[in-house]
Backbone as JSON Lines, residues from 0, in Angstrom:
{"i":0,"aa":"M","n":[-14.45,12.03,31.5],"ca":[-14.84,10.13,31.96],"c":[-14.57,9.48,30.58]}
{"i":1,"aa":"T","n":[-13.58,8.28,30.53],"ca":[-13.75,7.23,29.88],"c":[-14.73,6.12,28.54]}
{"i":2,"aa":"L","n":[-14.77,6.95,27.61],"ca":[-16.74,5.96,27.05],"c":[-16.52,4.7,27.04]}
{"i":3,"aa":"L","n":[-17.67,4.04,26.9],"ca":[-18.22,2.8,27.35],"c":[-17.64,1.43,26.71]}
{"i":4,"aa":"I","n":[-18.18,0.41,26.58],"ca":[-18.03,0.08,25.33],"c":[-18.79,-2.32,26.26]}
{"i":5,"aa":"T","n":[-19.92,-2.69,24.85],"ca":[-20.42,-3.14,25.38],"c":[-19.66,-4.31,25.09]}
{"i":6,"aa":"R","n":[-19.76,-5.24,25.15],"ca":[-19.66,-7.21,25.54],"c":[-19.87,-7.15,24.04]}
{"i":7,"aa":"D","n":[-20.98,-6.99,23.23],"ca":[-20.44,-7.02,21.86],"c":[-20.57,-6.86,20.98]}
{"i":8,"aa":"E","n":[-19.59,-5.87,21.66],"ca":[-19.36,-4.57,20.13],"c":[-17.23,-5.08,21.01]}
{"i":9,"aa":"L","n":[-16.82,-5.34,21.72],"ca":[-16.17,-5.78,22.29],"c":[-15.92,-7.19,21.93]}
{"i":10,"aa":"A","n":[-16.41,-8.17,21.34],"ca":[-16.23,-9.27,20.37],"c":[-16.0,-8.61,19.32]}
{"i":11,"aa":"S","n":[-17.26,-8.32,19.04],"ca":[-17.27,-8.39,17.37],"c":[-15.35,-7.19,17.4]}
{"i":12,"aa":"A","n":[-15.07,-6.64,18.42],"ca":[-13.73,-5.27,17.88],"c":[-11.98,-7.04,17.89]}
{"i":13,"aa":"I","n":[-12.36,-7.89,18.97],"ca":[-11.97,-8.61,19.57],"c":[-11.9,-9.14,18.18]}
{"i":14,"aa":"D","n":[-12.68,-10.63,17.99],"ca":[-12.67,-11.19,16.5],"c":[-12.23,-10.76,14.26]}
{"i":15,"aa":"A","n":[-12.21,-9.09,15.17],"ca":[-11.6,-8.16,14.25],"c":[-10.26,-8.46,13.96]}
{"i":16,"aa":"G","n":[-10.37,-7.95,15.27],"ca":[-8.04,-7.88,15.35],"c":[-7.95,-6.66,15.7]}
{"i":17,"aa":"S","n":[-9.13,-5.29,16.26],"ca":[-9.56,-4.36,15.11],"c":[-9.51,-3.0,16.97]}
{"i":18,"aa":"V","n":[-8.47,-4.05,17.88],"ca":[-8.38,-2.97,19.35],"c":[-6.99,-3.81,20.01]}
{"i":19,"aa":"T","n":[-6.78,-3.15,20.51],"ca":[-6.16,-3.69,21.3],"c":[-6.39,-3.61,23.04]}
{"i":20,"aa":"V","n":[-6.86,-4.65,23.13],"ca":[-7.17,-4.66,24.65],"c":[-5.85,-5.01,25.29]}
{"i":21,"aa":"L","n":[-6.8,-4.37,27.02],"ca":[-5.51,-3.92,27.89],"c":[-5.94,-4.98,28.87]}
{"i":22,"aa":"D","n":[-5.89,-6.46,29.77],"ca":[-5.99,-6.53,31.28],"c":[-5.66,-5.51,32.04]}
{"i":23,"aa":"T","n":[-6.49,-5.04,33.22],"ca":[-5.8,-4.27,34.45],"c":[-6.11,-4.46,35.6]}
{"i":24,"aa":"L","n":[-5.96,-5.7,35.4],"ca":[-5.71,-7.09,36.94],"c":[-4.09,-7.13,37.03]}
{"i":25,"aa":"G","n":[-3.38,-7.88,36.23],"ca":[-2.54,-8.4,35.41],"c":[-2.54,-9.58,36.45]}
{"i":26,"aa":"G","n":[-1.23,-9.97,37.12],"ca":[-0.69,-10.31,37.87],"c":[-0.91,-12.14,37.91]}
{"i":27,"aa":"A","n":[-1.23,-13.14,38.32],"ca":[-1.61,-14.16,39.2],"c":[-3.33,-14.92,37.7]}
{"i":28,"aa":"Y","n":[-4.45,-12.79,37.7],"ca":[-5.08,-13.27,37.33],"c":[-5.41,-12.9,35.9]}
{"i":29,"aa":"Y","n":[-4.24,-12.22,35.54],"ca":[-3.74,-12.77,34.31],"c":[-3.29,-13.57,33.48]}
{"i":30,"aa":"A","n":[-2.61,-14.27,34.62],"ca":[-1.78,-15.77,33.82],"c":[-3.23,-16.55,33.92]}
{"i":31,"aa":"Q","n":[-3.77,-16.44,34.82],"ca":[-5.79,-17.57,35.31],"c":[-5.97,-17.8,33.72]}
{"i":32,"aa":"Q","n":[-6.73,-16.24,33.6],"ca":[-7.87,-16.14,32.57],"c":[-7.44,-14.09,32.48]}
{"i":33,"aa":"H","n":[-7.76,-14.17,30.77],"ca":[-8.59,-13.33,30.28],"c":[-8.62,-13.0,28.69]}
{"i":34,"aa":"L","n":[-9.78,-12.32,28.83],"ca":[-9.74,-11.65,26.87],"c":[-9.06,-12.56,26.01]}
{"i":35,"aa":"P","n":[-9.27,-12.67,25.4],"ca":[-8.47,-13.45,24.15],"c":[-7.32,-12.38,23.78]}
{"i":36,"aa":"G","n":[-6.21,-12.32,23.76],"ca":[-5.27,-11.67,23.01],"c":[-4.76,-10.41,23.39]}
{"i":37,"aa":"A","n":[-5.37,-10.21,25.32],"ca":[-5.45,-9.29,25.95],"c":[-3.44,-9.09,26.04]}
{"i":38,"aa":"V","n":[-3.54,-8.2,26.66],"ca":[-2.64,-7.62,26.92],"c":[-2.59,-7.54,28.89]}
{"i":39,"aa":"E","n":[-1.04,-7.25,29.39],"ca":[-1.35,-8.03,30.01],"c":[-0.76,-5.83,30.32]}
{"i":40,"aa":"L","n":[-1.55,-4.72,31.78],"ca":[-1.49,-3.23,31.9],"c":[-1.6,-3.14,32.58]}
{"i":41,"aa":"V","n":[-1.8,-2.64,34.46],"ca":[-1.88,-2.47,35.78],"c":[-1.15,-1.28,34.93]}
{"i":42,"aa":"R","n":[-2.46,-0.64,36.56],"ca":[-2.2,1.14,36.52],"c":[-0.82,1.6,36.69]}
{"i":43,"aa":"A","n":[0.56,0.96,38.2],"ca":[1.98,1.06,38.14],"c":[2.91,1.04,37.38]}
{"i":44,"aa":"D","n":[2.25,0.93,36.03],"ca":[3.17,-0.21,35.1],"c":[3.27,0.88,33.59]}
{"i":45,"aa":"V","n":[1.87,1.98,33.88],"ca":[1.27,2.16,32.47],"c":[2.54,3.29,32.17]}
{"i":46,"aa":"D","n":[2.4,4.37,32.8],"ca":[3.83,5.7,32.3],"c":[4.74,4.43,31.98]}
{"i":47,"aa":"A","n":[6.02,3.88,32.36],"ca":[6.61,3.0,32.03],"c":[6.94,2.52,30.87]}
{"i":48,"aa":"L","n":[5.24,1.73,30.37],"ca":[5.39,0.58,29.11],"c":[4.22,1.09,28.05]}
{"i":49,"aa":"A","n":[3.48,2.03,28.58],"ca":[2.53,2.08,27.24],"c":[3.78,2.4,26.37]}
{"i":50,"aa":"P","n":[3.73,3.55,26.35],"ca":[4.61,3.83,25.23],"c":[5.03,2.98,24.23]}
{"i":51,"aa":"T","n":[6.2,1.23,24.52],"ca":[6.08,0.49,24.33],"c":[5.31,-0.75,23.97]}
{"i":52,"aa":"V","n":[4.53,-0.42,24.72],"ca":[2.96,-1.96,24.53],"c":[1.89,-0.53,23.52]}
{"i":53,"aa":"L","n":[1.34,0.36,23.44],"ca":[0.95,1.03,23.47],"c":[1.61,2.43,21.94]}
{"i":54,"aa":"P","n":[2.33,2.14,21.16],"ca":[2.73,3.25,20.72],"c":[2.19,4.09,19.24]}
{"i":55,"aa":"D","n":[0.58,3.61,18.67],"ca":[0.16,4.13,18.54],"c":[-1.3,5.16,19.0]}
{"i":56,"aa":"L","n":[-1.21,6.3,18.8],"ca":[-1.61,7.03,20.55],"c":[-2.72,7.62,20.09]}
{"i":57,"aa":"D","n":[-3.26,6.89,18.35],"ca":[-4.81,6.28,17.96],"c":[-5.91,5.92,17.69]}
{"i":58,"aa":"A","n":[-4.73,4.52,18.48],"ca":[-5.71,2.91,18.4],"c":[-6.39,3.16,19.16]}
{"i":59,"aa":"P","n":[-7.57,2.46,18.59],"ca":[-8.35,1.5,19.22],"c":[-7.55,1.45,20.5]}
{"i":60,"aa":"I","n":[-8.27,1.3,22.29],"ca":[-8.5,0.76,23.41],"c":[-9.19,0.27,24.16]}
{"i":61,"aa":"V","n":[-9.24,-0.57,25.04],"ca":[-10.47,-1.06,25.42],"c":[-9.56,-1.64,26.76]}
{"i":62,"aa":"T","n":[-10.11,-1.51,27.7],"ca":[-9.07,-1.84,29.54],"c":[-10.44,-2.27,29.97]}
{"i":63,"aa":"Y","n":[-9.98,-3.1,30.27],"ca":[-11.39,-3.92,31.85],"c":[-10.9,-5.24,32.9]}
{"i":64,"aa":"C","n":[-11.08,-5.09,33.41],"ca":[-10.71,-5.74,35.05],"c":[-11.77,-6.46,35.81]}
{"i":65,"aa":"S","n":[-12.21,-6.7,36.08],"ca":[-13.02,-7.82,37.04],"c":[-14.43,-7.85,37.05]}
{"i":66,"aa":"N","n":[-14.61,-6.53,37.49],"ca":[-16.43,-6.5,37.35],"c":[-16.7,-4.43,37.79]}
{"i":67,"aa":"P","n":[-17.54,-4.5,37.84],"ca":[-18.0,-3.28,37.82],"c":[-17.21,-2.32,38.97]}
{"i":68,"aa":"A","n":[-17.66,-3.23,40.44],"ca":[-16.74,-2.4,41.68],"c":[-14.63,-2.38,41.27]}
{"i":69,"aa":"C","n":[-14.25,-2.88,40.54],"ca":[-13.11,-2.8,40.67],"c":[-12.84,-1.8,39.65]}
{"i":70,"aa":"P","n":[-11.74,-0.97,40.17],"ca":[-11.37,0.54,39.7],"c":[-10.51,1.1,38.42]}
{"i":71,"aa":"N","n":[-9.94,-0.88,39.13],"ca":[-9.2,-0.49,37.48],"c":[-8.7,-0.34,36.23]}
{"i":72,"aa":"S","n":[-9.77,-0.38,35.37],"ca":[-9.92,-0.48,34.32],"c":[-10.53,1.43,34.04]}
{"i":73,"aa":"G","n":[-10.71,1.9,35.03],"ca":[-10.96,2.81,34.93],"c":[-9.55,3.92,35.32]}
{"i":74,"aa":"Q","n":[-8.34,3.27,36.08],"ca":[-8.01,4.43,36.49],"c":[-6.51,4.44,34.81]}
{"i":75,"aa":"V","n":[-6.38,2.76,34.13],"ca":[-5.35,2.58,33.08],"c":[-6.12,4.32,32.26]}
{"i":76,"aa":"A","n":[-7.2,3.2,32.22],"ca":[-7.74,4.7,30.97],"c":[-7.83,5.58,31.11]}
{"i":77,"aa":"D","n":[-7.96,6.23,31.69],"ca":[-8.3,6.97,32.71],"c":[-6.28,8.11,31.8]}
{"i":78,"aa":"R","n":[-5.11,7.06,33.11],"ca":[-4.26,7.82,33.01],"c":[-3.59,7.66,31.18]}
{"i":79,"aa":"L","n":[-4.28,6.2,30.26],"ca":[-4.29,6.72,29.09],"c":[-4.49,7.12,27.87]}
{"i":80,"aa":"T","n":[-5.48,7.96,28.6],"ca":[-5.51,9.79,28.07],"c":[-5.23,10.21,28.03]}
{"i":81,"aa":"A","n":[-4.76,11.06,29.65],"ca":[-3.92,12.39,29.85],"c":[-2.43,11.51,29.92]}
{"i":82,"aa":"L","n":[-2.47,10.96,28.81],"ca":[-0.87,10.38,28.02],"c":[-1.26,10.89,26.62]}
{"i":83,"aa":"G","n":[-2.42,11.12,26.61],"ca":[-3.07,11.45,25.27],"c":[-3.28,10.93,24.19]}
{"i":84,"aa":"Y","n":[-3.28,9.25,24.38],"ca":[-4.3,8.24,23.99],"c":[-5.79,9.14,23.85]}
{"i":85,"aa":"T","n":[-6.2,9.09,22.58],"ca":[-6.97,9.44,22.32],"c":[-8.85,8.32,21.15]}
{"i":86,"aa":"D","n":[-8.41,7.05,22.41],"ca":[-9.47,6.03,21.5],"c":[-9.41,5.39,22.75]}
{"i":87,"aa":"V","n":[-9.71,5.96,24.45],"ca":[-9.91,4.39,25.37],"c":[-11.21,3.81,25.15]}
{"i":88,"aa":"R","n":[-11.76,3.23,25.32],"ca":[-12.66,2.97,26.07],"c":[-13.0,1.91,27.4]}
{"i":89,"aa":"K","n":[-13.63,1.72,27.85],"ca":[-14.34,0.76,28.94],"c":[-14.53,-0.92,29.0]}
{"i":90,"aa":"Y","n":[-14.61,-1.48,29.51],"ca":[-15.83,-2.54,29.64],"c":[-15.78,-2.57,30.59]}
{"i":91,"aa":"R","n":[-16.79,-2.08,31.51],"ca":[-17.42,-1.62,32.97],"c":[-17.59,-3.62,33.34]}
{"i":92,"aa":"E","n":[-18.76,-4.18,33.23],"ca":[-18.75,-5.28,33.3],"c":[-17.52,-5.93,33.91]}
{"i":93,"aa":"G","n":[-16.31,-5.89,33.11],"ca":[-14.95,-7.19,33.25],"c":[-15.41,-8.2,32.72]}
{"i":94,"aa":"I","n":[-14.19,-9.76,33.21],"ca":[-13.61,-10.18,33.05],"c":[-15.41,-11.3,33.56]}
{"i":95,"aa":"Q","n":[-15.86,-10.87,34.31],"ca":[-16.96,-11.51,34.85],"c":[-17.86,-12.59,33.78]}
{"i":96,"aa":"D","n":[-18.03,-10.99,33.53],"ca":[-19.44,-10.85,32.18],"c":[-19.3,-11.2,31.32]}
{"i":97,"aa":"W","n":[-17.76,-11.81,31.21],"ca":[-17.69,-12.07,29.78],"c":[-18.09,-13.63,29.11]}
{"i":98,"aa":"V","n":[-17.07,-14.07,31.13],"ca":[-17.61,-15.36,31.41],"c":[-18.86,-16.28,31.29]}
{"i":99,"aa":"E","n":[-19.06,-14.83,32.42],"ca":[-20.68,-15.6,32.63],"c":[-21.46,-15.78,31.1]}
{"i":100,"aa":"A","n":[-21.06,-14.46,30.38],"ca":[-21.73,-15.19,29.04],"c":[-21.89,-16.15,27.81]}
{"i":101,"aa":"G","n":[-20.1,-16.97,28.69],"ca":[-20.21,-17.72,27.81],"c":[-18.89,-18.45,27.18]}
{"i":102,"aa":"L","n":[-17.93,-16.07,26.33],"ca":[-17.25,-16.36,25.41],"c":[-16.45,-16.8,25.59]}
{"i":103,"aa":"P","n":[-15.14,-17.29,24.87],"ca":[-14.16,-17.81,25.5],"c":[-12.97,-17.02,26.27]}
{"i":104,"aa":"T","n":[-11.93,-17.52,26.61],"ca":[-11.23,-16.51,27.45],"c":[-9.64,-17.1,26.78]}
{"i":105,"aa":"E","n":[-8.77,-17.15,27.63],"ca":[-7.25,-17.52,27.5],"c":[-6.38,-17.21,28.66]}
{"i":106,"aa":"A","n":[-5.36,-17.81,28.48],"ca":[-4.03,-18.42,30.21],"c":[-3.48,-17.74,29.67]}
{"i":107,"aa":"A","n":[-1.98,-18.45,30.51],"ca":[-0.7,-17.9,30.14],"c":[-0.44,-19.32,29.24]}
{"i":108,"aa":"A","n":[0.45,-18.69,29.24],"ca":[1.25,-19.76,29.03],"c":[2.32,-20.77,30.35]}
{"i":109,"aa":"P","n":[2.32,-21.94,30.12],"ca":[3.23,-21.98,31.69],"c":[4.28,-22.3,30.81]}
{"i":110,"aa":"A","n":[5.05,-22.12,32.17],"ca":[7.0,-22.41,32.13],"c":[6.79,-23.56,30.79]}
{"i":111,"aa":"A","n":[7.84,-23.46,30.47],"ca":[8.2,-24.69,29.46],"c":[8.94,-25.71,30.62]}
{"i":112,"aa":"A","n":[8.78,-27.17,30.28],"ca":[9.5,-27.48,31.39],"c":[11.07,-27.97,31.1]}
{"i":113,"aa":"P","n":[12.55,-27.65,31.65],"ca":[13.6,-28.85,30.89],"c":[13.73,-29.16,30.11]}
{"i":114,"aa":"T","n":[13.52,-29.41,29.15],"ca":[14.08,-31.15,29.13],"c":[15.84,-30.55,28.55]}
{"i":115,"aa":"G","n":[15.79,-32.14,27.46],"ca":[16.6,-32.51,28.12],"c":[17.75,-34.57,28.07]}
{"i":116,"aa":"T","n":[18.86,-34.12,27.97],"ca":[18.5,-36.14,28.31],"c":[19.88,-36.16,29.21]}
{"i":117,"aa":"L","n":[19.14,-37.16,29.88],"ca":[20.91,-38.29,30.72],"c":[21.67,-38.75,30.93]}
């Protein structure tokens, strides 16, 4: 079972830059809103992308999804642990709790509009 991290612990780790945060919702959810500095990594992509996105097996990692009912964060955390990652925790309450607490989020940058002169 994956260890849990509290909102306050996660906020401190993000502020300190001492953790890699993984948004396990992905797609439009990630683009619309994610925790500061979070990297998008969904379950289907863990095996293919983890070695590149997370090269250090011992680095602190936190997974999250929408709320406690969402299974994504646990699935990604369990898969990372199975792949040999040693410091994986889950923010069970998810982005819903983060937003309700009034903490900042980020959105994916929109695609740049073409520029040029006519």
